[in-house]
Amino acid sequence: MKLIKDFENFVKGKIEIVTDEIKDISENTKENIKNVRFVTEKVKVTVNSLDPLINSIIDFGNTTKMLIDSLNDQIKNLYIELSSLITGAKELSGSLRRIFSLSLKEKR
């Protein structure tokens, strides 16, 4: 009977140890959950504070793209106009040469 009583006390002692360890683990888990919630809330606040910055960067990018597209169009138009002017100047120069050469031939 003493052997059974000793075994019973041994088992009760082990159960108390396991119960205490489970309580400690439970408390640690609760604390970890609180920490995760705290960090999650901080992340949400940070993300929400970054949203306006990100939107501003997107708007800046879109504005810059529009500006570059506009400059590109203006440069293309300037190139076309300069090409036309150069072609016109060449034709005028050629016509003036022909006129001068004809007038020189008539004077001789």
mmCIF file with all atom_site columns, C-alpha atoms in Angstrom:
data_model
loop_
_atom_site.group_PDB
_atom_site.id
_atom_site.type_symbol
_atom_site.label_atom_id
_atom_site.label_alt_id
_atom_site.label_comp_id
_atom_site.label_asym_id
_atom_site.label_entity_id
_atom_site.label_seq_id
_atom_site.pdbx_PDB_ins_code
_atom_site.Cartn_x
_atom_site.Cartn_y
_atom_site.Cartn_z
_atom_site.occupancy
_atom_site.B_iso_or_equiv
_atom_site.pdbx_formal_charge
_atom_site.auth_seq_id
_atom_site.auth_comp_id
_atom_site.auth_asym_id
_atom_site.auth_atom_id
_atom_site.pdbx_PDB_model_num
ATOM 1   C CA . MET A 1 1   ? 0.000  0.000  0.000    1.00 0.00 ? 1   MET A CA 1
ATOM 2   C CA . LYS A 1 2   ? 2.893  2.336  0.778    1.00 0.00 ? 2   LYS A CA 1
ATOM 3   C CA . LEU A 1 3   ? 4.254  1.733  -2.724   1.00 0.00 ? 3   LEU A CA 1
ATOM 4   C CA . ILE A 1 4   ? 0.937  2.797  -4.276   1.00 0.00 ? 4   ILE A CA 1
ATOM 5   C CA . LYS A 1 5   ? 0.805  5.858  -2.005   1.00 0.00 ? 5   LYS A CA 1
ATOM 6   C CA . ASP A 1 6   ? 4.385  6.797  -2.979   1.00 0.00 ? 6   ASP A CA 1
ATOM 7   C CA . PHE A 1 7   ? 3.534  6.355  -6.663   1.00 0.00 ? 7   PHE A CA 1
ATOM 8   C CA . GLU A 1 8   ? 0.390  8.457  -6.215   1.00 0.00 ? 8   GLU A CA 1
ATOM 9   C CA . ASN A 1 9   ? 2.417  11.241 -4.567   1.00 0.00 ? 9   ASN A CA 1
ATOM 10  C CA . PHE A 1 10  ? 5.037  11.001 -7.328   1.00 0.00 ? 10  PHE A CA 1
ATOM 11  C CA . VAL A 1 11  ? 2.359  11.287 -10.034  1.00 0.00 ? 11  VAL A CA 1
ATOM 12  C CA . LYS A 1 12  ? 0.675  14.213 -8.214   1.00 0.00 ? 12  LYS A CA 1
ATOM 13  C CA . GLY A 1 13  ? 4.038  15.966 -8.001   1.00 0.00 ? 13  GLY A CA 1
ATOM 14  C CA . LYS A 1 14  ? 4.673  15.457 -11.709  1.00 0.00 ? 14  LYS A CA 1
ATOM 15  C CA . ILE A 1 15  ? 1.139  16.654 -12.523  1.00 0.00 ? 15  ILE A CA 1
ATOM 16  C CA . GLU A 1 16  ? 1.741  19.813 -10.476  1.00 0.00 ? 16  GLU A CA 1
ATOM 17  C CA . ILE A 1 17  ? 5.044  20.400 -12.297  1.00 0.00 ? 17  ILE A CA 1
ATOM 18  C CA . VAL A 1 18  ? 3.381  19.922 -15.701  1.00 0.00 ? 18  VAL A CA 1
ATOM 19  C CA . THR A 1 19  ? 0.456  22.142 -14.632  1.00 0.00 ? 19  THR A CA 1
ATOM 20  C CA . ASP A 1 20  ? 2.858  24.884 -13.524  1.00 0.00 ? 20  ASP A CA 1
ATOM 21  C CA . GLU A 1 21  ? 4.794  24.609 -16.801  1.00 0.00 ? 21  GLU A CA 1
ATOM 22  C CA . ILE A 1 22  ? 1.542  24.810 -18.779  1.00 0.00 ? 22  ILE A CA 1
ATOM 23  C CA . LYS A 1 23  ? 0.556  27.935 -16.793  1.00 0.00 ? 23  LYS A CA 1
ATOM 24  C CA . ASP A 1 24  ? 3.970  29.488 -17.506  1.00 0.00 ? 24  ASP A CA 1
ATOM 25  C CA . ILE A 1 25  ? 3.693  28.628 -21.197  1.00 0.00 ? 25  ILE A CA 1
ATOM 26  C CA . SER A 1 26  ? 0.167  30.036 -21.256  1.00 0.00 ? 26  SER A CA 1
ATOM 27  C CA . GLU A 1 27  ? 1.308  33.298 -19.636  1.00 0.00 ? 27  GLU A CA 1
ATOM 28  C CA . ASN A 1 28  ? 4.220  33.569 -22.060  1.00 0.00 ? 28  ASN A CA 1
ATOM 29  C CA . THR A 1 29  ? 1.886  32.903 -24.972  1.00 0.00 ? 29  THR A CA 1
ATOM 30  C CA . LYS A 1 30  ? -0.525 35.603 -23.751  1.00 0.00 ? 30  LYS A CA 1
ATOM 31  C CA . GLU A 1 31  ? 2.365  38.051 -23.474  1.00 0.00 ? 31  GLU A CA 1
ATOM 32  C CA . ASN A 1 32  ? 3.592  37.102 -26.957  1.00 0.00 ? 32  ASN A CA 1
ATOM 33  C CA . ILE A 1 33  ? 0.092  37.609 -28.363  1.00 0.00 ? 33  ILE A CA 1
ATOM 34  C CA . LYS A 1 34  ? -0.039 41.071 -26.746  1.00 0.00 ? 34  LYS A CA 1
ATOM 35  C CA . ASN A 1 35  ? 3.342  41.880 -28.287  1.00 0.00 ? 35  ASN A CA 1
ATOM 36  C CA . VAL A 1 36  ? 2.196  40.671 -31.707  1.00 0.00 ? 36  VAL A CA 1
ATOM 37  C CA . ARG A 1 37  ? -0.951 42.810 -31.437  1.00 0.00 ? 37  ARG A CA 1
ATOM 38  C CA . PHE A 1 38  ? 1.142  45.817 -30.436  1.00 0.00 ? 38  PHE A CA 1
ATOM 39  C CA . VAL A 1 39  ? 3.535  45.309 -33.349  1.00 0.00 ? 39  VAL A CA 1
ATOM 40  C CA . THR A 1 40  ? 0.628  44.717 -35.732  1.00 0.00 ? 40  THR A CA 1
ATOM 41  C CA . GLU A 1 41  ? -0.978 47.982 -34.637  1.00 0.00 ? 41  GLU A CA 1
ATOM 42  C CA . LYS A 1 42  ? 2.311  49.837 -35.091  1.00 0.00 ? 42  LYS A CA 1
ATOM 43  C CA . VAL A 1 43  ? 2.672  48.344 -38.575  1.00 0.00 ? 43  VAL A CA 1
ATOM 44  C CA . LYS A 1 44  ? -0.876 49.434 -39.456  1.00 0.00 ? 44  LYS A CA 1
ATOM 45  C CA . VAL A 1 45  ? -0.157 52.974 -38.254  1.00 0.00 ? 45  VAL A CA 1
ATOM 46  C CA . THR A 1 46  ? 3.110  53.053 -40.196  1.00 0.00 ? 46  THR A CA 1
ATOM 47  C CA . VAL A 1 47  ? 1.475  51.732 -43.370  1.00 0.00 ? 47  VAL A CA 1
ATOM 48  C CA . ASN A 1 48  ? -1.347 54.252 -43.040  1.00 0.00 ? 48  ASN A CA 1
ATOM 49  C CA . SER A 1 49  ? 1.160  57.059 -42.581  1.00 0.00 ? 49  SER A CA 1
ATOM 50  C CA . LEU A 1 50  ? 3.093  55.891 -45.656  1.00 0.00 ? 50  LEU A CA 1
ATOM 51  C CA . ASP A 1 51  ? 0.005  55.798 -47.897  1.00 0.00 ? 51  ASP A CA 1
ATOM 52  C CA . PRO A 1 52  ? -0.030 59.586 -48.490  1.00 0.00 ? 52  PRO A CA 1
ATOM 53  C CA . LEU A 1 53  ? 3.703  59.516 -49.238  1.00 0.00 ? 53  LEU A CA 1
ATOM 54  C CA . ILE A 1 54  ? 3.273  56.656 -51.696  1.00 0.00 ? 54  ILE A CA 1
ATOM 55  C CA . ASN A 1 55  ? 0.325  58.423 -53.342  1.00 0.00 ? 55  ASN A CA 1
ATOM 56  C CA . SER A 1 56  ? 2.400  61.590 -53.570  1.00 0.00 ? 56  SER A CA 1
ATOM 57  C CA . ILE A 1 57  ? 5.252  59.683 -55.212  1.00 0.00 ? 57  ILE A CA 1
ATOM 58  C CA . ILE A 1 58  ? 2.801  58.114 -57.678  1.00 0.00 ? 58  ILE A CA 1
ATOM 59  C CA . ASP A 1 59  ? 1.347  61.547 -58.494  1.00 0.00 ? 59  ASP A CA 1
ATOM 60  C CA . PHE A 1 60  ? 4.852  62.959 -58.933  1.00 0.00 ? 60  PHE A CA 1
ATOM 61  C CA . GLY A 1 61  ? 5.722  60.077 -61.248  1.00 0.00 ? 61  GLY A CA 1
ATOM 62  C CA . ASN A 1 62  ? 2.591  60.648 -63.321  1.00 0.00 ? 62  ASN A CA 1
ATOM 63  C CA . THR A 1 63  ? 3.262  64.392 -63.511  1.00 0.00 ? 63  THR A CA 1
ATOM 64  C CA . THR A 1 64  ? 6.869  63.760 -64.522  1.00 0.00 ? 64  THR A CA 1
ATOM 65  C CA . LYS A 1 65  ? 5.716  61.320 -67.211  1.00 0.00 ? 65  LYS A CA 1
ATOM 66  C CA . MET A 1 66  ? 3.281  63.904 -68.587  1.00 0.00 ? 66  MET A CA 1
ATOM 67  C CA . LEU A 1 67  ? 6.040  66.533 -68.588  1.00 0.00 ? 67  LEU A CA 1
ATOM 68  C CA . ILE A 1 68  ? 8.471  64.223 -70.383  1.00 0.00 ? 68  ILE A CA 1
ATOM 69  C CA . ASP A 1 69  ? 5.798  63.224 -72.918  1.00 0.00 ? 69  ASP A CA 1
ATOM 70  C CA . SER A 1 70  ? 5.047  66.904 -73.536  1.00 0.00 ? 70  SER A CA 1
ATOM 71  C CA . LEU A 1 71  ? 8.746  67.718 -73.954  1.00 0.00 ? 71  LEU A CA 1
ATOM 72  C CA . ASN A 1 72  ? 9.115  64.765 -76.312  1.00 0.00 ? 72  ASN A CA 1
ATOM 73  C CA . ASP A 1 73  ? 6.220  66.036 -78.441  1.00 0.00 ? 73  ASP A CA 1
ATOM 74  C CA . GLN A 1 74  ? 7.666  69.559 -78.471  1.00 0.00 ? 74  GLN A CA 1
ATOM 75  C CA . ILE A 1 75  ? 11.094 68.262 -79.500  1.00 0.00 ? 75  ILE A CA 1
ATOM 76  C CA . LYS A 1 76  ? 9.512  66.215 -82.304  1.00 0.00 ? 76  LYS A CA 1
ATOM 77  C CA . ASN A 1 77  ? 7.569  69.265 -83.509  1.00 0.00 ? 77  ASN A CA 1
ATOM 78  C CA . LEU A 1 78  ? 10.698 71.437 -83.311  1.00 0.00 ? 78  LEU A CA 1
ATOM 79  C CA . TYR A 1 79  ? 12.639 68.855 -85.343  1.00 0.00 ? 79  TYR A CA 1
ATOM 80  C CA . ILE A 1 80  ? 9.891  68.781 -87.989  1.00 0.00 ? 80  ILE A CA 1
ATOM 81  C CA . GLU A 1 81  ? 9.786  72.584 -88.161  1.00 0.00 ? 81  GLU A CA 1
ATOM 82  C CA . LEU A 1 82  ? 13.586 72.881 -88.332  1.00 0.00 ? 82  LEU A CA 1
ATOM 83  C CA . SER A 1 83  ? 13.722 70.225 -91.042  1.00 0.00 ? 83  SER A CA 1
ATOM 84  C CA . SER A 1 84  ? 11.109 72.150 -93.019  1.00 0.00 ? 84  SER A CA 1
ATOM 85  C CA . LEU A 1 85  ? 13.005 75.417 -92.557  1.00 0.00 ? 85  LEU A CA 1
ATOM 86  C CA . ILE A 1 86  ? 16.296 73.823 -93.620  1.00 0.00 ? 86  ILE A CA 1
ATOM 87  C CA . THR A 1 87  ? 14.665 72.256 -96.679  1.00 0.00 ? 87  THR A CA 1
ATOM 88  C CA . GLY A 1 88  ? 13.052 75.601 -97.529  1.00 0.00 ? 88  GLY A CA 1
ATOM 89  C CA . ALA A 1 89  ? 16.370 77.430 -97.084  1.00 0.00 ? 89  ALA A CA 1
ATOM 90  C CA . LYS A 1 90  ? 18.132 74.913 -99.358  1.00 0.00 ? 90  LYS A CA 1
ATOM 91  C CA . GLU A 1 91  ? 15.476 75.351 -102.030 1.00 0.00 ? 91  GLU A CA 1
ATOM 92  C CA . LEU A 1 92  ? 15.652 79.138 -101.721 1.00 0.00 ? 92  LEU A CA 1
ATOM 93  C CA . SER A 1 93  ? 19.437 79.005 -101.958 1.00 0.00 ? 93  SER A CA 1
ATOM 94  C CA . GLY A 1 94  ? 19.232 76.781 -105.051 1.00 0.00 ? 94  GLY A CA 1
ATOM 95  C CA . SER A 1 95  ? 16.657 79.062 -106.661 1.00 0.00 ? 95  SER A CA 1
ATOM 96  C CA . LEU A 1 96  ? 18.766 82.148 -105.935 1.00 0.00 ? 96  LEU A CA 1
ATOM 97  C CA . ARG A 1 97  ? 21.824 80.454 -107.462 1.00 0.00 ? 97  ARG A CA 1
ATOM 98  C CA . ARG A 1 98  ? 19.861 79.665 -110.610 1.00 0.00 ? 98  ARG A CA 1
ATOM 99  C CA . ILE A 1 99  ? 18.553 83.213 -110.795 1.00 0.00 ? 99  ILE A CA 1
ATOM 100 C CA . PHE A 1 100 ? 22.052 84.647 -110.321 1.00 0.00 ? 100 PHE A CA 1
ATOM 101 C CA . SER A 1 101 ? 23.560 82.276 -112.856 1.00 0.00 ? 101 SER A CA 1
ATOM 102 C CA . LEU A 1 102 ? 20.824 83.162 -115.393 1.00 0.00 ? 102 LEU A CA 1
ATOM 103 C CA . SER A 1 103 ? 21.281 86.870 -114.805 1.00 0.00 ? 103 SER A CA 1
ATOM 104 C CA . LEU A 1 104 ? 25.053 86.519 -115.219 1.00 0.00 ? 104 LEU A CA 1
ATOM 105 C CA . LYS A 1 105 ? 24.560 84.660 -118.521 1.00 0.00 ? 105 LYS A CA 1
ATOM 106 C CA . GLU A 1 106 ? 22.230 87.375 -119.793 1.00 0.00 ? 106 GLU A CA 1
ATOM 107 C CA . LYS A 1 107 ? 24.744 90.119 -118.977 1.00 0.00 ? 107 LYS A CA 1
ATOM 108 C CA . ARG A 1 108 ? 27.460 88.430 -121.026 1.00 0.00 ? 108 ARG A CA 1
#
